[in-house]
PDB file of C-alpha atoms in Angstrom:
ATOM      1  CA  MET D 204      -0.014   0.010  -0.055  1.00 42.00           C
ATOM      2  CA  ALA D 205       1.534   3.356  -1.109  1.00 45.00           C
ATOM      3  CA  LEU D 206       0.529   6.710  -0.274  1.00 47.00           C
ATOM      4  CA  SER D 207       0.994   9.267  -3.209  1.00 46.00           C
ATOM      5  CA  THR D 208       2.145  12.702  -2.241  1.00 48.00           C
ATOM      6  CA  GLY D 209       2.614  14.086  -5.732  1.00 49.00           C
ATOM      7  CA  LYS D 210       6.250  13.604  -6.372  1.00 47.00           C
ATOM      8  CA  LEU D 211       6.742  10.640  -4.105  1.00 45.00           C
ATOM      9  CA  ALA D 212       5.041   7.508  -2.881  1.00 46.00           C
ATOM     10  CA  LEU D 213       5.606   6.713   0.735  1.00 48.00           C
ATOM     11  CA  TYR D 214       5.388   3.036   1.679  1.00 48.00           C
ATOM     12  CA  PRO D 215       4.795   1.888   5.230  1.00 49.00           C
ATOM     13  CA  ILE D 216       7.578   0.486   7.157  1.00 47.00           C
ATOM     14  CA  CYS D 217       7.945  -3.308   6.538  1.00 46.00           C
ATOM     15  CA  GLN D 218       6.306  -5.406   9.167  1.00 47.00           C
ATOM     16  CA  SER D 219       8.700  -8.336   8.742  1.00 48.00           C
ATOM     17  CA  PRO D 220      11.586  -7.949  11.201  1.00 48.00           C
ATOM     18  CA  ASP D 221      13.907 -10.216   9.102  1.00 51.00           C
ATOM     19  CA  ILE D 222      14.274  -7.443   6.397  1.00 59.00           C
ATOM     20  CA  LEU D 223      15.521  -4.573   8.393  1.00 62.00           C
ATOM     21  CA  SER D 224      15.353  -3.514  11.952  1.00 68.00           C
ATOM     22  CA  LYS D 225      13.303  -0.403  12.754  1.00 66.00           C
ATOM     23  CA  HIS D 226      16.424   1.644  13.377  1.00 67.00           C
ATOM     24  CA  GLN D 227      17.735   0.635  10.068  1.00 70.00           C
ATOM     25  CA  GLN D 228      14.377   1.445   8.392  1.00 69.00           C
ATOM     26  CA  LEU D 229      14.297   5.019   9.974  1.00 68.00           C
ATOM     27  CA  ARG D 230      17.816   5.846   8.916  1.00 70.00           C
ATOM     28  CA  PHE D 231      17.046   4.651   5.266  1.00 70.00           C
ATOM     29  CA  MET D 232      13.753   6.667   5.194  1.00 68.00           C
ATOM     30  CA  ILE D 233      15.544   9.853   6.616  1.00 67.00           C
ATOM     31  CA  GLN D 234      18.450   9.636   4.277  1.00 67.00           C
ATOM     32  CA  THR D 235      16.208   8.824   1.217  1.00 68.00           C
ATOM     33  CA  PHE D 236      13.657  11.655   1.812  1.00 62.00           C
ATOM     34  CA  ARG D 237      15.946  14.157   3.428  1.00 62.00           C
ATOM     35  CA  HIS D 238      15.727  16.680   0.562  1.00 61.00           C
ATOM     36  CA  LEU D 239      11.850  16.860   0.582  1.00 58.00           C
ATOM     37  CA  PRO D 240       9.645  19.313   2.694  1.00 58.00           C
ATOM     38  CA  PRO D 241       7.753  17.773   5.560  1.00 56.00           C
ATOM     39  CA  VAL D 242       4.879  15.653   4.442  1.00 55.00           C
ATOM     40  CA  GLU D 243       2.055  14.315   6.414  1.00 53.00           C
ATOM     41  CA  GLN D 244      -0.373  12.008   5.147  1.00 49.00           C
ATOM     42  CA  GLN D 245      -2.315   9.385   7.176  1.00 47.00           C
ATOM     43  CA  GLY D 246       0.110   9.120   9.980  1.00 50.00           C
ATOM     44  CA  PHE D 247       3.197   9.049   7.814  1.00 52.00           C
ATOM     45  CA  ILE D 248       5.479  12.013   8.550  1.00 52.00           C
ATOM     46  CA  VAL D 249       8.779  12.408   6.672  1.00 49.00           C
ATOM     47  CA  SER D 250      10.834  15.453   7.880  1.00 48.00           C
ATOM     48  CA  GLU D 251      14.357  16.601   7.310  1.00 39.00           C
ATOM     49  CA  VAL D 252      15.317  16.082  10.781  1.00 41.00           C
ATOM     50  CA  LEU D 253      13.457  13.187  12.141  1.00 46.00           C
ATOM     51  CA  LEU D 254      10.711  10.568  11.669  1.00 45.00           C
ATOM     52  CA  PHE D 255       8.750   9.668  14.550  1.00 51.00           C
ATOM     53  CA  ILE D 256       6.929   6.429  15.027  1.00 49.00           C
ATOM     54  CA  MET D 257       4.979   5.990  18.122  1.00 45.00           C
ATOM     55  CA  GLU D 258       4.684   2.334  19.084  1.00 54.00           C
ATOM     56  CA  LYS D 259       4.468   2.717  22.713  1.00 56.00           C
ATOM     57  CA  PRO D 260       1.578   4.539  24.533  1.00 64.00           C
ATOM     58  CA  PRO D 261       2.588   7.824  26.388  1.00 70.00           C
ATOM     59  CA  LEU D 262       3.897   7.267  29.942  1.00 80.00           C
ATOM     60  CA  ARG D 263       1.468   7.859  32.676  1.00 88.00           C
ATOM     61  CA  VAL D 264       1.899  11.135  34.588  1.00 90.00           C
ATOM     62  CA  SER D 265       2.014  11.093  38.310  1.00 93.00           C
ATOM     63  CA  PRO D 266      -1.208  12.556  39.809  1.00 94.00           C
ATOM     64  CA  LEU D 267       1.199  14.609  42.069  1.00 96.00           C
ATOM     65  CA  ILE D 268       2.744  16.218  39.038  1.00 95.00           C
ATOM     66  CA  LYS D 269      -0.574  16.806  37.474  1.00 95.00           C
ATOM     67  CA  PHE D 270      -1.810  18.418  40.658  1.00 97.00           C
ATOM     68  CA  CYS D 271       1.289  20.663  40.775  1.00 97.00           C
ATOM     69  CA  ARG D 272       0.827  21.645  37.159  1.00 97.00           C
ATOM     70  CA  TRP D 273      -2.651  22.732  37.509  1.00 97.00           C
ATOM     71  CA  THR D 274      -1.945  24.390  40.778  1.00 98.00           C
ATOM     72  CA  PHE D 275       0.753  26.568  39.323  1.00 98.00           C
ATOM     73  CA  LEU D 276      -1.309  27.254  36.313  1.00 98.00           C
ATOM     74  CA  ILE D 277      -4.199  28.535  38.364  1.00 98.00           C
ATOM     75  CA  VAL D 278      -1.956  30.540  40.801  1.00 98.00           C
ATOM     76  CA  GLY D 279      -0.176  32.015  37.750  1.00 98.00           C
ATOM     77  CA  ILE D 280      -3.575  33.064  36.407  1.00 98.00           C
ATOM     78  CA  PHE D 281      -4.519  34.806  39.521  1.00 98.00           C
ATOM     79  CA  TYR D 282      -1.061  36.413  40.079  1.00 98.00           C
ATOM     80  CA  GLY D 283      -1.203  37.752  36.521  1.00 96.00           C
ATOM     81  CA  ALA D 284      -4.793  39.097  37.004  1.00 96.00           C
ATOM     82  CA  SER D 285      -3.729  40.882  40.267  1.00 95.00           C
ATOM     83  CA  LYS D 286      -0.543  42.475  38.515  1.00 96.00           C
ATOM     84  CA  GLN D 287      -2.576  43.407  35.547  1.00 95.00           C
ATOM     85  CA  LYS D 288      -5.010  45.129  37.814  1.00 93.00           C
ATOM     86  CA  PHE D 289      -2.428  46.973  39.827  1.00 93.00           C
ATOM     87  CA  PHE D 290      -0.578  48.238  36.601  1.00 93.00           C
ATOM     88  CA  ALA D 291      -3.846  49.191  34.985  1.00 92.00           C
ATOM     89  CA  GLY D 292      -4.711  51.467  38.130  1.00 88.00           C
ATOM     90  CA  ARG D 293      -1.236  53.030  38.038  1.00 90.00           C
ATOM     91  CA  GLU D 294      -1.308  53.430  34.307  1.00 91.00           C
ATOM     92  CA  GLY D 295      -4.839  55.051  34.414  1.00 89.00           C
ATOM     93  CA  SER D 296      -3.530  57.930  36.934  1.00 88.00           C
ATOM     94  CA  ARG D 297      -0.583  58.425  34.676  1.00 91.00           C
ATOM     95  CA  ARG D 298      -2.758  58.690  31.703  1.00 91.00           C
ATOM     96  CA  GLU D 299      -4.961  61.367  33.322  1.00 91.00           C
ATOM     97  CA  GLN D 300      -1.877  63.366  34.306  1.00 92.00           C
ATOM     98  CA  ALA D 301      -0.501  63.251  30.739  1.00 92.00           C
ATOM     99  CA  GLU D 302      -3.894  64.450  29.335  1.00 92.00           C
ATOM    100  CA  LYS D 303      -3.913  67.409  31.752  1.00 92.00           C
ATOM    101  CA  GLN D 304      -0.232  68.269  30.848  1.00 95.00           C
ATOM    102  CA  LYS D 305      -1.145  67.926  27.160  1.00 94.00           C
ATOM    103  CA  GLU D 306      -4.053  70.446  27.573  1.00 94.00           C
ATOM    104  CA  MET D 307      -1.654  72.951  29.191  1.00 94.00           C
ATOM    105  CA  HIS D 308       1.039  72.329  26.604  1.00 95.00           C
ATOM    106  CA  ASP D 309      -1.362  72.772  23.714  1.00 94.00           C
ATOM    107  CA  ALA D 310      -2.570  76.123  25.367  1.00 94.00           C
ATOM    108  CA  GLU D 311       1.006  77.308  25.509  1.00 95.00           C
ATOM    109  CA  LEU D 312       1.597  76.368  21.984  1.00 95.00           C
ATOM    110  CA  GLU D 313      -1.377  78.167  20.861  1.00 96.00           C
ATOM    111  CA  MET D 314      -0.371  81.442  22.763  1.00 96.00           C
ATOM    112  CA  GLU D 315       3.117  81.272  21.283  1.00 96.00           C
ATOM    113  CA  LYS D 316       1.729  80.708  17.737  1.00 96.00           C
ATOM    114  CA  LYS D 317      -0.601  83.675  18.282  1.00 96.00           C
ATOM    115  CA  ILE D 318       2.171  85.991  19.515  1.00 96.00           C
ATOM    116  CA  ALA D 319       4.427  84.872  16.554  1.00 95.00           C
ATOM    117  CA  ASN D 320       1.641  85.383  14.162  1.00 95.00           C
ATOM    118  CA  GLU D 321       1.094  88.896  15.495  1.00 95.00           C
ATOM    119  CA  GLU D 322       4.742  89.676  15.208  1.00 95.00           C
ATOM    120  CA  GLU D 323       5.003  88.411  11.644  1.00 94.00           C
ATOM    121  CA  MET D 324       1.930  90.490  10.784  1.00 93.00           C
ATOM    122  CA  ALA D 325       3.718  93.652  12.208  1.00 92.00           C
ATOM    123  CA  GLN D 326       6.765  92.917  10.231  1.00 92.00           C
ATOM    124  CA  LEU D 327       4.874  92.686   7.154  1.00 90.00           C
ATOM    125  CA  GLU D 328       2.974  95.866   7.764  1.00 90.00           C
ATOM    126  CA  LYS D 329       6.368  97.570   8.300  1.00 89.00           C
ATOM    127  CA  MET D 330       7.677  96.174   4.925  1.00 87.00           C
ATOM    128  CA  PHE D 331       4.824  97.187   2.954  1.00 86.00           C
ATOM    129  CA  LEU D 332       4.122 100.635   4.568  1.00 85.00           C
ATOM    130  CA  GLN D 333       7.745 101.767   4.026  1.00 80.00           C
ATOM    131  CA  LYS D 334       7.552 101.345   0.295  1.00 63.00           C
TER     132      LYS D 334
END
């Protein structure tokens, strides 16, 4: 049974142990298909770096480890939420101060522009009235 990927047909690893060992089969497939991009089709994965074949089920994780993982996850979520709340309050007060300063700065700029405009108009009057 071959799986067609367009340029290449992938064959499942031989079931008979007398032909090649699993390690030899993996090395052969990696060397043969090294130049191809990663392909995944019906559980067959050929990659430049490695070919994974899962024959054994994953190991059972200790209940203590599971409990610790979940505990740290939940504590981390609450810690992050509290820090976010703290920094949001601090940033809110900074934002209000920045808005007040911006209003004052804008008013100062407006006055400076008005004064500069009046001075420029006075200079233009002098230039045109002298001639």
